[in-house]
Short mmCIF file of C-alpha atoms in Angstrom, two decimals:
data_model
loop_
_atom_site.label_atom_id
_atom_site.label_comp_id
_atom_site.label_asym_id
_atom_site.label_seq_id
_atom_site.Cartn_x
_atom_site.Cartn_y
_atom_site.Cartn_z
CA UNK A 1 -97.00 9.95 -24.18
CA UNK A 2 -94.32 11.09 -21.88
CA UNK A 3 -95.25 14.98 -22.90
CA UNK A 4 -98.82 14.28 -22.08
CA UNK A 5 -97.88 13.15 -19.04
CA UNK A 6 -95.44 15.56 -18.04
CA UNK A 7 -98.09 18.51 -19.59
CA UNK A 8 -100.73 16.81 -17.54
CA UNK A 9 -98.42 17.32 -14.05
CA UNK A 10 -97.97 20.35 -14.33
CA UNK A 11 -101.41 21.66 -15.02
CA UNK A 12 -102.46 19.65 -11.59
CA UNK A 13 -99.75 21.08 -10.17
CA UNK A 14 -100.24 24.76 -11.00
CA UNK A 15 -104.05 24.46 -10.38
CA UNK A 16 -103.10 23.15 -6.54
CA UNK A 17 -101.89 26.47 -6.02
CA UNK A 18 -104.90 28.08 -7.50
CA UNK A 19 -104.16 30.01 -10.72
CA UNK A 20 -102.87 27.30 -13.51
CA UNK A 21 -104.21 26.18 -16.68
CA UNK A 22 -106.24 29.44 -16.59
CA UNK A 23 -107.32 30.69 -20.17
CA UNK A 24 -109.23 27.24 -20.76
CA UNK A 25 -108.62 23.60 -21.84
CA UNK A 26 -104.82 22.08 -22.46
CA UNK A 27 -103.64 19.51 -25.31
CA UNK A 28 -103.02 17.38 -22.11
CA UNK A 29 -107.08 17.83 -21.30
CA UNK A 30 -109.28 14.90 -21.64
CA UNK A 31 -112.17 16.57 -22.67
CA UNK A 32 -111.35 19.74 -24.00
CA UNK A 33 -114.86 21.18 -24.41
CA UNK A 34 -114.93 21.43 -20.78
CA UNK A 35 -114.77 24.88 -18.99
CA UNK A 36 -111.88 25.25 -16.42
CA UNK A 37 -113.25 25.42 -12.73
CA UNK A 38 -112.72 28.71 -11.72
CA UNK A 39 -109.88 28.62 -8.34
CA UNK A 40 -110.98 27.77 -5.11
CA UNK A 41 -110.57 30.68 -3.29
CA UNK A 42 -112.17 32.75 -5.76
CA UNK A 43 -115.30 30.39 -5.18
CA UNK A 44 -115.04 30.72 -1.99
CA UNK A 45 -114.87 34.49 -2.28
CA UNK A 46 -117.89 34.58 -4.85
CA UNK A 47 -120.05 32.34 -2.00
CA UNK A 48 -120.50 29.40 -4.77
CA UNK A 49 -119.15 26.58 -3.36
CA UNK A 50 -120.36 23.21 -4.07
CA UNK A 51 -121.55 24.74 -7.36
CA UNK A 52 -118.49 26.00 -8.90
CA UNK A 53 -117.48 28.69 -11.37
CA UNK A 54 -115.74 28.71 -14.53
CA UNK A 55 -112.94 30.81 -15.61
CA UNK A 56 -113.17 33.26 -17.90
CA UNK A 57 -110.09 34.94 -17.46
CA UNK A 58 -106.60 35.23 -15.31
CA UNK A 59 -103.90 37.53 -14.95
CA UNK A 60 -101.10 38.68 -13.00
CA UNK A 61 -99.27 42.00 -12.67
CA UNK A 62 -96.41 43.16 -10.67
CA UNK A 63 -98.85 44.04 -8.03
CA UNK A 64 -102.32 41.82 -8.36
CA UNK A 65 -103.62 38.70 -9.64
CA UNK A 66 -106.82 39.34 -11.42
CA UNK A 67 -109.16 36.65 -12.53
CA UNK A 68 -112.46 36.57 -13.54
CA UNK A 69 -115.42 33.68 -13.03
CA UNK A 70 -118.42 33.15 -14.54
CA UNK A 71 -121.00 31.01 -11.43
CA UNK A 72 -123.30 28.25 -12.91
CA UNK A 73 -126.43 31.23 -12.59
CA UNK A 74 -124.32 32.75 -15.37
CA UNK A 75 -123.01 35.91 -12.94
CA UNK A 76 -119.42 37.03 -13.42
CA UNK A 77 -117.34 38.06 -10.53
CA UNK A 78 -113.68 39.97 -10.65
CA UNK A 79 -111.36 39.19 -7.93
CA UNK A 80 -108.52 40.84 -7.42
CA UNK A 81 -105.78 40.02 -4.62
CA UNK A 82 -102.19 41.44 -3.89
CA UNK A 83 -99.55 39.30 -5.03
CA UNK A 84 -96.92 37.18 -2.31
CA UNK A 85 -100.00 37.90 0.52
CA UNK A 86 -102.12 35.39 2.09
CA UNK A 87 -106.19 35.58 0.82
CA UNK A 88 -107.93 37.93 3.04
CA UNK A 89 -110.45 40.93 3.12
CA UNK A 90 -106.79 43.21 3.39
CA UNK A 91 -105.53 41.47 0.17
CA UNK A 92 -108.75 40.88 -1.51
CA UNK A 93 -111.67 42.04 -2.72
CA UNK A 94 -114.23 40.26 -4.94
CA UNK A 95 -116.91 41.81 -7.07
CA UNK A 96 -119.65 41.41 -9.64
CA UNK A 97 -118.43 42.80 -12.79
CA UNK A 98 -120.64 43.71 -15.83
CA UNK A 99 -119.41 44.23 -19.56
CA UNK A 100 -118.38 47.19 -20.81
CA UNK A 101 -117.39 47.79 -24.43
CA UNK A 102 -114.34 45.30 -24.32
CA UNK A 103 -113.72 45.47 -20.80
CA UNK A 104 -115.10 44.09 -17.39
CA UNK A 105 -116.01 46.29 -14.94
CA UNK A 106 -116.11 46.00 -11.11
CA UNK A 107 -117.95 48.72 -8.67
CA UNK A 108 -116.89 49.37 -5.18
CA UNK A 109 -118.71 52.26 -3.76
CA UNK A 110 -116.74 55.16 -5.47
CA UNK A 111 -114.30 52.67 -7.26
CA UNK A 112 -114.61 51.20 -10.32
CA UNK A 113 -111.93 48.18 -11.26
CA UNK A 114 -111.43 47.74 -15.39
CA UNK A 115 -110.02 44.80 -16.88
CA UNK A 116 -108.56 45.01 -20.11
CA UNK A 117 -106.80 42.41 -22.20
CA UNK A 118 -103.69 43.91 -21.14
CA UNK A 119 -104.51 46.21 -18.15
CA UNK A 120 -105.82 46.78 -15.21
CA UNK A 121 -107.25 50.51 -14.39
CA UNK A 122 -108.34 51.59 -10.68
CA UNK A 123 -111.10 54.69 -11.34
CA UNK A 124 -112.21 56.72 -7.83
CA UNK A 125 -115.04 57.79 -9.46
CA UNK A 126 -113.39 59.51 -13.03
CA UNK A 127 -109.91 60.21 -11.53
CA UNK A 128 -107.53 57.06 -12.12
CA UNK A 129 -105.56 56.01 -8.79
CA UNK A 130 -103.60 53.14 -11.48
CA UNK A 131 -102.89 51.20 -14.38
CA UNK A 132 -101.15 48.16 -14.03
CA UNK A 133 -100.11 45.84 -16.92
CA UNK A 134 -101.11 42.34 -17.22
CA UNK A 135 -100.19 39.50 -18.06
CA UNK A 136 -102.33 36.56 -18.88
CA UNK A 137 -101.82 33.62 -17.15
CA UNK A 138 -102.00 29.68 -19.20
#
């Protein structure tokens, strides 16, 4: 009991600031067949609130945090924002992202943003700016 409690805190707590409990249900979950609501902010950045998104996916790198949401019309968004910075349109950028082989892919004008398992590539147009590593988060 005491672990389910204590397992149960710190999911609320990590979720207050936006990115815990991210790859899907806990042992601590009620109802584990339930998706995990995909952060605020990213909602907010995908224009769905009051109809929420679920998480699909959430990482971190030394530089970003990457996650990726799925909205109730079945759309999936990437968002990507620089670590240690406040949310803005500087820090942030959120996109619709399609599937690609294994990967999801994000278009900004010339960039393209691909999510890996375990990286992160930044494409202006075939040249690649990055790769960053990531980590999943949960």
């Amino acid at each position: 009991m005491t672990w389910t409690v204590l397992g149960a805190l710190v999911v609320a707590g990590a979720a207050f600031f936006g990115y815990g409990a991210v790859k899907g249900p806990t042992s601590a979950s009620p109802d584990a067949g339930a998706a995990t609501p995909c952060p605020e902010a990213v909602v907010s950045a995908i224009g769905a609130p009051g109809t929420g998104a679920s998480l699909l996916a959430a990482y971190r790198s030394d530089r970003f945090l990457v996650t990726l949401c799925r909205t109730t019309a079945g759309e999936t968004y990437y968002h990507g924002a620089r670590r240690g910075q406040p949310e803005s349109p500087k820090t942030s950028i959120t996109l619709p992202a399609t599937k690609e082989g294994s990967s999801w892919v994000a278009h900004n004008d010339s960039y393209a943003y691909r999510v890996d398992s375990d990286r992160l590539t930044v494409l202006k147009g075939e040249v690649v700016q990055y790769t960053d590593v990531l980590e999943p988060l949960g």
